Short mmCIF file of C-alpha atoms and ligand atoms in Angstrom, two decimals:
data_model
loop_
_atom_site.label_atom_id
_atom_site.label_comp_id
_atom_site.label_asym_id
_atom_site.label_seq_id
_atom_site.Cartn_x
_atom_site.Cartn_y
_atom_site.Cartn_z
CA UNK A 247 0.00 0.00 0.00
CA UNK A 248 1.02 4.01 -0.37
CA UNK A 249 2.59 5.22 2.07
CA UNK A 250 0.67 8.11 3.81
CA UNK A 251 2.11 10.91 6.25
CA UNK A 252 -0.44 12.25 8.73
CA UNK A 253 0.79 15.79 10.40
CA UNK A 254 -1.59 16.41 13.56
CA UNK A 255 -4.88 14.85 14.46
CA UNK A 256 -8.05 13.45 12.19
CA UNK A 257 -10.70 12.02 12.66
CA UNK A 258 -11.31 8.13 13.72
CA UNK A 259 -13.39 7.98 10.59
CA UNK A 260 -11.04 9.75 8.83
CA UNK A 261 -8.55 7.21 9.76
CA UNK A 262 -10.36 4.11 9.55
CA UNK A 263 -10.68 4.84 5.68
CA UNK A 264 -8.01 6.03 4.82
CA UNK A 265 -5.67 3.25 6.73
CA UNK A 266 -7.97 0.97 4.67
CA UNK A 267 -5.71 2.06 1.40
CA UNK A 268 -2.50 3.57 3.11
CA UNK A 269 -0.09 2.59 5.35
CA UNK A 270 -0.37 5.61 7.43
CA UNK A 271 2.75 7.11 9.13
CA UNK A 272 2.86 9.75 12.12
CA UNK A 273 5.01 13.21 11.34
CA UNK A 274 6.00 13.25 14.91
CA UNK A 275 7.82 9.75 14.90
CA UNK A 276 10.16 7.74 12.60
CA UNK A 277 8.86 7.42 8.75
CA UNK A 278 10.31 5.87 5.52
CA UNK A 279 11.06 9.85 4.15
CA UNK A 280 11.82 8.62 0.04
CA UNK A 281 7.82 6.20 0.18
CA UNK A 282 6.20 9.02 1.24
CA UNK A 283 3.73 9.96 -1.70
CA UNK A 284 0.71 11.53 0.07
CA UNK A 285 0.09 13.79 2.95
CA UNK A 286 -2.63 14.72 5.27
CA UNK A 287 -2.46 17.60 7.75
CA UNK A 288 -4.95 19.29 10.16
CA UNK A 289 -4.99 22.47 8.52
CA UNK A 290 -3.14 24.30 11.52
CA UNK A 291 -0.09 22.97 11.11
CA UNK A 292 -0.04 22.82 7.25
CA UNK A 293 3.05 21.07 5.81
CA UNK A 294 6.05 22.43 7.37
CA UNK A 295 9.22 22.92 4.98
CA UNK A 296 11.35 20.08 6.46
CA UNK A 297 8.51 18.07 5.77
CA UNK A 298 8.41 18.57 2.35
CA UNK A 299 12.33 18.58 1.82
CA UNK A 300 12.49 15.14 3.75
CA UNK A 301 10.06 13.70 1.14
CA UNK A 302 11.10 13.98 -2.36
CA UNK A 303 8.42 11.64 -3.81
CA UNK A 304 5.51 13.35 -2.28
CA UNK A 305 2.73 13.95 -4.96
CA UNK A 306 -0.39 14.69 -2.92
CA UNK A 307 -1.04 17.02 0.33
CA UNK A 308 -4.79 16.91 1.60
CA UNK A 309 -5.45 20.21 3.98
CA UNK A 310 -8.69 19.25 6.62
CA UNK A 311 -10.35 22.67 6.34
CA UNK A 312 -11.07 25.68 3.73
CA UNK A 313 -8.11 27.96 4.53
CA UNK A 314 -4.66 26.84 3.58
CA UNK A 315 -2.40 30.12 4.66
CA UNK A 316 -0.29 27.05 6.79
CA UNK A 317 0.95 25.82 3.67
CA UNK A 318 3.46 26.94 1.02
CA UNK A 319 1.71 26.50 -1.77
CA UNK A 320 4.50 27.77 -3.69
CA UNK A 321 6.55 25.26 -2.58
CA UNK A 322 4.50 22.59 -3.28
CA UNK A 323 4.20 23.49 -6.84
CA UNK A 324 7.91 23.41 -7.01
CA UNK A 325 7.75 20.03 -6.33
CA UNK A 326 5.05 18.76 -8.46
CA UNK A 327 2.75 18.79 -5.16
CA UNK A 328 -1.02 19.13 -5.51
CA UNK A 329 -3.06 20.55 -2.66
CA UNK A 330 -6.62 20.21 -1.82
CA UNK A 331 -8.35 21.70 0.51
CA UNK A 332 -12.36 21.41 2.39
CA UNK A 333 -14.30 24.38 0.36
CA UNK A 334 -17.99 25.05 0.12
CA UNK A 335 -19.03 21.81 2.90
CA UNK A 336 -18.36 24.41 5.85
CA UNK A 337 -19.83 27.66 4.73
CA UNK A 338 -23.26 26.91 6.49
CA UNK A 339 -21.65 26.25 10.17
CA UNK A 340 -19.54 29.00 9.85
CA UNK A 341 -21.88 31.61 8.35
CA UNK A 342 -24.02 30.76 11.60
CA UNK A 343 -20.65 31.04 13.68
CA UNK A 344 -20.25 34.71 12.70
CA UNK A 345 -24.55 35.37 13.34
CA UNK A 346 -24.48 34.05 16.68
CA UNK A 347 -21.21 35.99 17.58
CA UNK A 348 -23.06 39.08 16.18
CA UNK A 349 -26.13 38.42 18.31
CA UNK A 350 -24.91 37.28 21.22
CA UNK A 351 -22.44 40.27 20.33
CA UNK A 352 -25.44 42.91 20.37
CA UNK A 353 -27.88 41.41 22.66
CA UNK A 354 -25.29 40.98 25.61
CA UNK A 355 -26.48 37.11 26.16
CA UNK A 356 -23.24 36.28 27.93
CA UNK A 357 -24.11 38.69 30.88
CA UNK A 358 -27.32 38.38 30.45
CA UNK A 359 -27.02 34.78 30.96
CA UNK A 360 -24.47 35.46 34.21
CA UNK A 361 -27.30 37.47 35.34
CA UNK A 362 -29.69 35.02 35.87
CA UNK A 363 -27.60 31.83 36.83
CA UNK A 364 -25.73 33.95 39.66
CA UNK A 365 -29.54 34.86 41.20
CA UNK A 366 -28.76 38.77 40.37
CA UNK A 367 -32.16 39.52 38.84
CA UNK A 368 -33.80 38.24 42.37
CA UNK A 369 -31.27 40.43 44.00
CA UNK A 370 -30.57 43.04 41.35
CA UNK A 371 -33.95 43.17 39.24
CA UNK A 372 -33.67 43.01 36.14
CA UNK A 373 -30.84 43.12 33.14
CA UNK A 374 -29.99 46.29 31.34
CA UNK A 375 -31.02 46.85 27.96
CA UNK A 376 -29.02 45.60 25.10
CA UNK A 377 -28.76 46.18 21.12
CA UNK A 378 -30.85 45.40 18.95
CA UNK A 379 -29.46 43.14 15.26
CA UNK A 380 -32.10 44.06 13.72
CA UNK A 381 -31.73 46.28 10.80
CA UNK A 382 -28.08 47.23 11.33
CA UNK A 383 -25.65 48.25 8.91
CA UNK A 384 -23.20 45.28 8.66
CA UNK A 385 -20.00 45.28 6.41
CA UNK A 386 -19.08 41.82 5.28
CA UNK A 387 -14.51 41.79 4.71
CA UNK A 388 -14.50 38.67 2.36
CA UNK A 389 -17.39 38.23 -0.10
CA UNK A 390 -16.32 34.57 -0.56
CA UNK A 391 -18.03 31.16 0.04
CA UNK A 392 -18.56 31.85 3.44
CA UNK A 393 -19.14 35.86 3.19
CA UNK A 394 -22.07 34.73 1.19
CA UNK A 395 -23.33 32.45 3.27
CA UNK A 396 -23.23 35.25 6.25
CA UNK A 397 -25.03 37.77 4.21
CA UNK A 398 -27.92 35.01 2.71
CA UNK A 399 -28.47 34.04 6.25
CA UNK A 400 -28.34 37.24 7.87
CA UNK A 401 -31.50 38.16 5.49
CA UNK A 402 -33.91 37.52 7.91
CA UNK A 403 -32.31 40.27 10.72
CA UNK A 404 -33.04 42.93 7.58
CA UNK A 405 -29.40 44.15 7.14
CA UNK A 406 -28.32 47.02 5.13
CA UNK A 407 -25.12 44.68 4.28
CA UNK A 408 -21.81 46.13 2.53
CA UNK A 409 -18.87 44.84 1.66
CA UNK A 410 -14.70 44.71 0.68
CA UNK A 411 -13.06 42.62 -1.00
CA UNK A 412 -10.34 43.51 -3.98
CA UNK A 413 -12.72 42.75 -6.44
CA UNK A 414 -16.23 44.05 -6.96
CA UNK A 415 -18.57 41.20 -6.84
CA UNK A 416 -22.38 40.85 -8.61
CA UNK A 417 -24.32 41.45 -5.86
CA UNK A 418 -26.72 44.05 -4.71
CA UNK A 419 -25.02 45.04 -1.43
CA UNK A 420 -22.35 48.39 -1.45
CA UNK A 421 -19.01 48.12 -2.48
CA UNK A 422 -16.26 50.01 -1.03
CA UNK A 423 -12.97 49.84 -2.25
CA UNK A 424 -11.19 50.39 1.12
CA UNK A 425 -11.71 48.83 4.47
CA UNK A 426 -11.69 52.24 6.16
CA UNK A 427 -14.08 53.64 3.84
CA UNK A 428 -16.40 50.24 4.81
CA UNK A 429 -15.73 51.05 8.20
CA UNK A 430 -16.70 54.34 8.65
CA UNK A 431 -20.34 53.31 6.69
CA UNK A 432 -21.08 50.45 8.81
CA UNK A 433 -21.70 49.85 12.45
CA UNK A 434 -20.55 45.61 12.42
CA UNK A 435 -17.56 44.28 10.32
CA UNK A 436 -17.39 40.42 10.32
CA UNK A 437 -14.22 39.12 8.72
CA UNK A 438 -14.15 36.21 6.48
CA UNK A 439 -11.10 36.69 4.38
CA UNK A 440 -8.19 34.03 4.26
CA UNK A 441 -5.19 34.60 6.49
CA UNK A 442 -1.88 34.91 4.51
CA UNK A 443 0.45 37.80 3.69
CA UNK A 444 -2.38 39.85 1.65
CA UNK A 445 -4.75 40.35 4.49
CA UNK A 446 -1.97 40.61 6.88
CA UNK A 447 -3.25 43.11 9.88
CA UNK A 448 -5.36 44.79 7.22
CA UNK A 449 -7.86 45.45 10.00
CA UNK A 450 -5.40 48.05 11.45
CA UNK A 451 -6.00 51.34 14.25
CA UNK A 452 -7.12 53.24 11.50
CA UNK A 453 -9.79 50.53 10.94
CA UNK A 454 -10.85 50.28 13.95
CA UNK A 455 -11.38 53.86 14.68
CA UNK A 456 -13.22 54.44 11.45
CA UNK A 457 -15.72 51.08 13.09
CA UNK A 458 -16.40 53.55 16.23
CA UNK A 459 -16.92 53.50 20.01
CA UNK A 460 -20.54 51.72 18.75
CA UNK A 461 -18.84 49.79 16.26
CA UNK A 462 -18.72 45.79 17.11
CA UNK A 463 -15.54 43.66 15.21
CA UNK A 464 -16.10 39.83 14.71
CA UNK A 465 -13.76 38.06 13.45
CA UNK A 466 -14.16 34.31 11.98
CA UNK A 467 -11.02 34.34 9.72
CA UNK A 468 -8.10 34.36 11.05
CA UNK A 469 -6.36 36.20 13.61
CA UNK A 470 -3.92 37.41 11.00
CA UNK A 471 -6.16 39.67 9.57
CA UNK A 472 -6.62 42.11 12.94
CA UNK A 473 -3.92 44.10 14.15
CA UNK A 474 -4.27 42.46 17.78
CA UNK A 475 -2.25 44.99 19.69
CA UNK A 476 -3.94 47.50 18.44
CA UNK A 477 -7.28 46.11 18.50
CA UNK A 478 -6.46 45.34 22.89
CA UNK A 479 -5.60 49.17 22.60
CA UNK A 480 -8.99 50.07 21.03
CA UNK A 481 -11.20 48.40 23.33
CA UNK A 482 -9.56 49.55 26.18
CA UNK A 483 -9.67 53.41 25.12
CA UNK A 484 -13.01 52.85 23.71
CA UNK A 485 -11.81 53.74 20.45
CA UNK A 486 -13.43 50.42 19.05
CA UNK A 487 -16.82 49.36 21.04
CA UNK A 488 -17.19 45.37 20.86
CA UNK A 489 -15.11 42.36 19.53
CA UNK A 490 -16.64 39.26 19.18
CA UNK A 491 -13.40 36.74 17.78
CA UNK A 492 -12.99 33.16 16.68
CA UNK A 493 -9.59 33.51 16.10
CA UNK A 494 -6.39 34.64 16.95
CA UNK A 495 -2.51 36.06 15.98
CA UNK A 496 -1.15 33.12 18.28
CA UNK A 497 -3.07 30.14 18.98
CA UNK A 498 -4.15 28.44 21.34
CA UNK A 499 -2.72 31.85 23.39
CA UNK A 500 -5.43 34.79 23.62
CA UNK A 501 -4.00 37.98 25.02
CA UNK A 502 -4.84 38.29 29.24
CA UNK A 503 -6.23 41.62 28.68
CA UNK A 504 -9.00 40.40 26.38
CA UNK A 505 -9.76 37.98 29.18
CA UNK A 506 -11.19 40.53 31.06
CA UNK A 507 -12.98 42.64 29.27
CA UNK A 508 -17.24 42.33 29.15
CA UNK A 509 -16.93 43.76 25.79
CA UNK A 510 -15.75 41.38 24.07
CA UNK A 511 -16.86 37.55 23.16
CA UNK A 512 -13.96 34.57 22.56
CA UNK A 513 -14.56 31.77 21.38
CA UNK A 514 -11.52 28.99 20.61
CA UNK A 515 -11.74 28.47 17.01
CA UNK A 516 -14.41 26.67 16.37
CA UNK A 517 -16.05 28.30 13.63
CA UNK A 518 -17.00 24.50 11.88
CA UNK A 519 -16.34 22.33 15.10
CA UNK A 520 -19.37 20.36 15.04
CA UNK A 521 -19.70 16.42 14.51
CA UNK A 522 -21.87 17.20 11.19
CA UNK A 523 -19.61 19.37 9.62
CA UNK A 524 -16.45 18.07 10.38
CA UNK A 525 -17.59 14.56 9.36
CA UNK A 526 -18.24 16.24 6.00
CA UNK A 527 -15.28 18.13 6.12
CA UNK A 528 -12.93 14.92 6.71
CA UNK A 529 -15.06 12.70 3.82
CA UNK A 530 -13.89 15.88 1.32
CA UNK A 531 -10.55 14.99 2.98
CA UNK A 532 -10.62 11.36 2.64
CA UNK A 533 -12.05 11.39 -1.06
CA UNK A 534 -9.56 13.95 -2.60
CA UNK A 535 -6.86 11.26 -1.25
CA UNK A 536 -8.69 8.39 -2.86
CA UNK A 537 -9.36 9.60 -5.71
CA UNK A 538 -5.88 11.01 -6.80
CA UNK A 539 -4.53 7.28 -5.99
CA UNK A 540 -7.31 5.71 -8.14
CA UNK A 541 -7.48 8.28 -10.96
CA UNK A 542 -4.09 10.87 -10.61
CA UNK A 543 -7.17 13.48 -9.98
CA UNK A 544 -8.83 15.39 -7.03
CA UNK A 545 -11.93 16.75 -6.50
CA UNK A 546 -10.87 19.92 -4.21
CA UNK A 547 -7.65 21.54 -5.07
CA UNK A 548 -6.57 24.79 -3.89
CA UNK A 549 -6.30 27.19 -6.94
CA UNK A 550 -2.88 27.99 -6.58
CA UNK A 551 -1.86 24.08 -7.88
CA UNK A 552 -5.39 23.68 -10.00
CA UNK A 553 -3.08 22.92 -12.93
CA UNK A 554 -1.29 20.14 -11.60
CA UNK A 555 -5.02 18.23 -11.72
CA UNK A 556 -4.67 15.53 -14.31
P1 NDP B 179 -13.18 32.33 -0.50
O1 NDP B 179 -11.87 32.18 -1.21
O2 NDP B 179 -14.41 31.79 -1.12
O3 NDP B 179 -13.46 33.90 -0.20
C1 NDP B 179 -12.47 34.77 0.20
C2 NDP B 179 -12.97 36.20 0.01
O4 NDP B 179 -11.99 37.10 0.53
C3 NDP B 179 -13.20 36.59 -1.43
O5 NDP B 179 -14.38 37.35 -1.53
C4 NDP B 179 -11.99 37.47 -1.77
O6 NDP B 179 -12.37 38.40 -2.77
C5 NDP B 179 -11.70 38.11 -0.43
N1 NDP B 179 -10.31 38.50 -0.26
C6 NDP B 179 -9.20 37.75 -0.46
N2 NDP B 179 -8.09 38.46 -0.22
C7 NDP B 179 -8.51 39.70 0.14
C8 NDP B 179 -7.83 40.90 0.49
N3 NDP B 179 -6.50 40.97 0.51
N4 NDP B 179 -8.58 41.99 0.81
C9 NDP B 179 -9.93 41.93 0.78
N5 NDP B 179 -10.63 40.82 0.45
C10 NDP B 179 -9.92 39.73 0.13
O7 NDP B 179 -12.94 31.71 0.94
P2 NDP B 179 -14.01 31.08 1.95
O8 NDP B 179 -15.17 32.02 2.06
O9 NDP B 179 -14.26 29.67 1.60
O10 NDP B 179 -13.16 31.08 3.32
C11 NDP B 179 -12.64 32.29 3.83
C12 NDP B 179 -11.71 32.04 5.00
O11 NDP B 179 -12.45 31.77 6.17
C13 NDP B 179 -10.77 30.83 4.91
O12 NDP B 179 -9.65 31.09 4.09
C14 NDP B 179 -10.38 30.62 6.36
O13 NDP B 179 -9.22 31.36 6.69
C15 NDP B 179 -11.58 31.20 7.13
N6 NDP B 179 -12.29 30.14 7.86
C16 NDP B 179 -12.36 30.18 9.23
C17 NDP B 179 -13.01 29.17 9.92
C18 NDP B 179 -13.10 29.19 11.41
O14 NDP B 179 -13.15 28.13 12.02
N7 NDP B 179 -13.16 30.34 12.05
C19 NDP B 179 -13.61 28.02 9.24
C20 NDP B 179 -13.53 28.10 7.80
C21 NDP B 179 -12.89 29.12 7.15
P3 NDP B 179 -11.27 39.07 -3.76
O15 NDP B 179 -10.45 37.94 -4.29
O16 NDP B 179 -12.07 39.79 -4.79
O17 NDP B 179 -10.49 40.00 -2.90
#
């Protein structure tokens, strides 16, 4: 059988398949380098370069999840490497990661939700208000897969949506060819661009003060994309209002001062951690491998090695 190098965890299903037509080897202890012709990897820790130096005969590297900024795809098509990748099977989960961060976000539920466990509304009375989503002006960074997804489901909450990206897209929502120009129309940016050098802290001070003392920030990207310093500086001035953040610039590490603040929402990456969607996610996985050793071709590749398909 092929010899298969597995860099971090999968799934048990994801596993039982695949050791069903590879003989599966762990990155983190010995393997035959030179038999190596396929890889798998979390996603996190893409495909680090000793990894792909130590295995010349490497044809195939399958990513679990959408975003590949771990990887060097340019490296890999250096080596005659193909990459695939989990598009279009997470977009749902997601999209509702990013609505219930902007709810929960705006309608305070975390406090709320302190409030009545700790027996402070038979103490205290009753809650303070909180925001309404309704009918807010939201600017979507990343009209994508997944940006799409946020806006279609987001209908219902009657949005005035906008949007960046580098390219203007078909749709009926505003364009605006800067961020800061975004962020000074809107009152909520959600991000949902890749990570990688190109969106590299391009949610920067000036961002964030155009977004507003009543501005909220969610992020479901990557951390990347926010200036983190500078966003911890904003909410503590009150420069920026609310973040609400799946992600961050060093995980699993979230800055203290975040910790602490009422402001804000964290959540620990799990923008499509649920049993349905990761299932789906790791079947994507599992086929692209499959297929390439049955047919040379894959079903997902990232577009940056499209061409070596076939
Ligand atoms: P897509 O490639 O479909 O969409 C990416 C969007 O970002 C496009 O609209 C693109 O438009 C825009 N974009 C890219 N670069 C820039 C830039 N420099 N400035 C502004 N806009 C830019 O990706 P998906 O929607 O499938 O996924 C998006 C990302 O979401 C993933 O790469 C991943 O990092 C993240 N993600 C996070 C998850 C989580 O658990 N929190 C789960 C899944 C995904 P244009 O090219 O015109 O600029």
């Amino acid at each position: 059988m092929p010899d298969l190098l597995q860099i971090g965890g999968i799934t048990d299903a994801m596993r039982d398949r695949l050791a069903e037509r590879f003989t599966i080897h762990q990155a983190t202890g010995d393997y035959p380098a030179d038999a190596i012709t396929h890889i798998v990897t979390n996603g996190h820790d893409g495909v680090p370069a000793d990894i792909l130096a130590n295995c010349p005969n490497a044809r195939m590297a399958a990513s679990y999840g959408v975003g590949y900024d771990a990887i060097d795809t340019d490296a890999c098509v250096e080596r005659g490497i193909i990459v695939t990748h989990t598009p279009d099977v997470l977009n749902a989960e997601v999209a509702s990661t990013a609505i219930m961060l902007m709810l929960t976000s705006f309608r305070n539920f975390l406090s709320d939700e302190a409030h009545a466990r700790s027996g402070n509304w038979e103490t205290q009375g009753n809650a303070p208000l909180s925001r309404s989503a309704d009918n807010r002006r939201v600017g979507i960074l990343g009209l994508g897969r997944i940006g799409q997804a946020i806006a279609d489901k987001l209908a219902p909450f009657n949005p005035d949506i906008h949007y960046h990206t580098r390219s203007r897209k078909d749709v009926p929502y505003t364009y605006h060819d800067t961020l800061v120009d975004m962020a000074r129309a809107v009152e909520v940016i959600i991000c949902i661009t890749p990570g990688g050098p190109s969106t590299h802290h391009i949610v920067n001070a000036d961002v964030m003060e155009a977004l507003g003392p009543d501005g909220t920030l969610i992020n479901v990207s990557r951390g990347s994309v926010i200036d983190e310093a500078a966003m911890v500086a904003a909410l503590q001035s009150g420069t920026l209002g609310y973040a609400a953040l799946d992600v961050f610039e060093e995980e699993p590490k979230i800055p203290d001062a975040l910790k602490s603040m009422s402001n804000v929402i964290l959540l620990p990456h799990v923008g499509s951690a649920t049993h349905e969607t990761r299932a789906a996610m790791g079947t994507l996985v599992v086929d692209n491998l499959i297929s390439h050793l049955d047919n040379g071709l894959v079903i997902s590749p990232v577009p940056e090695t499209k061409h070596l398909n076939g």
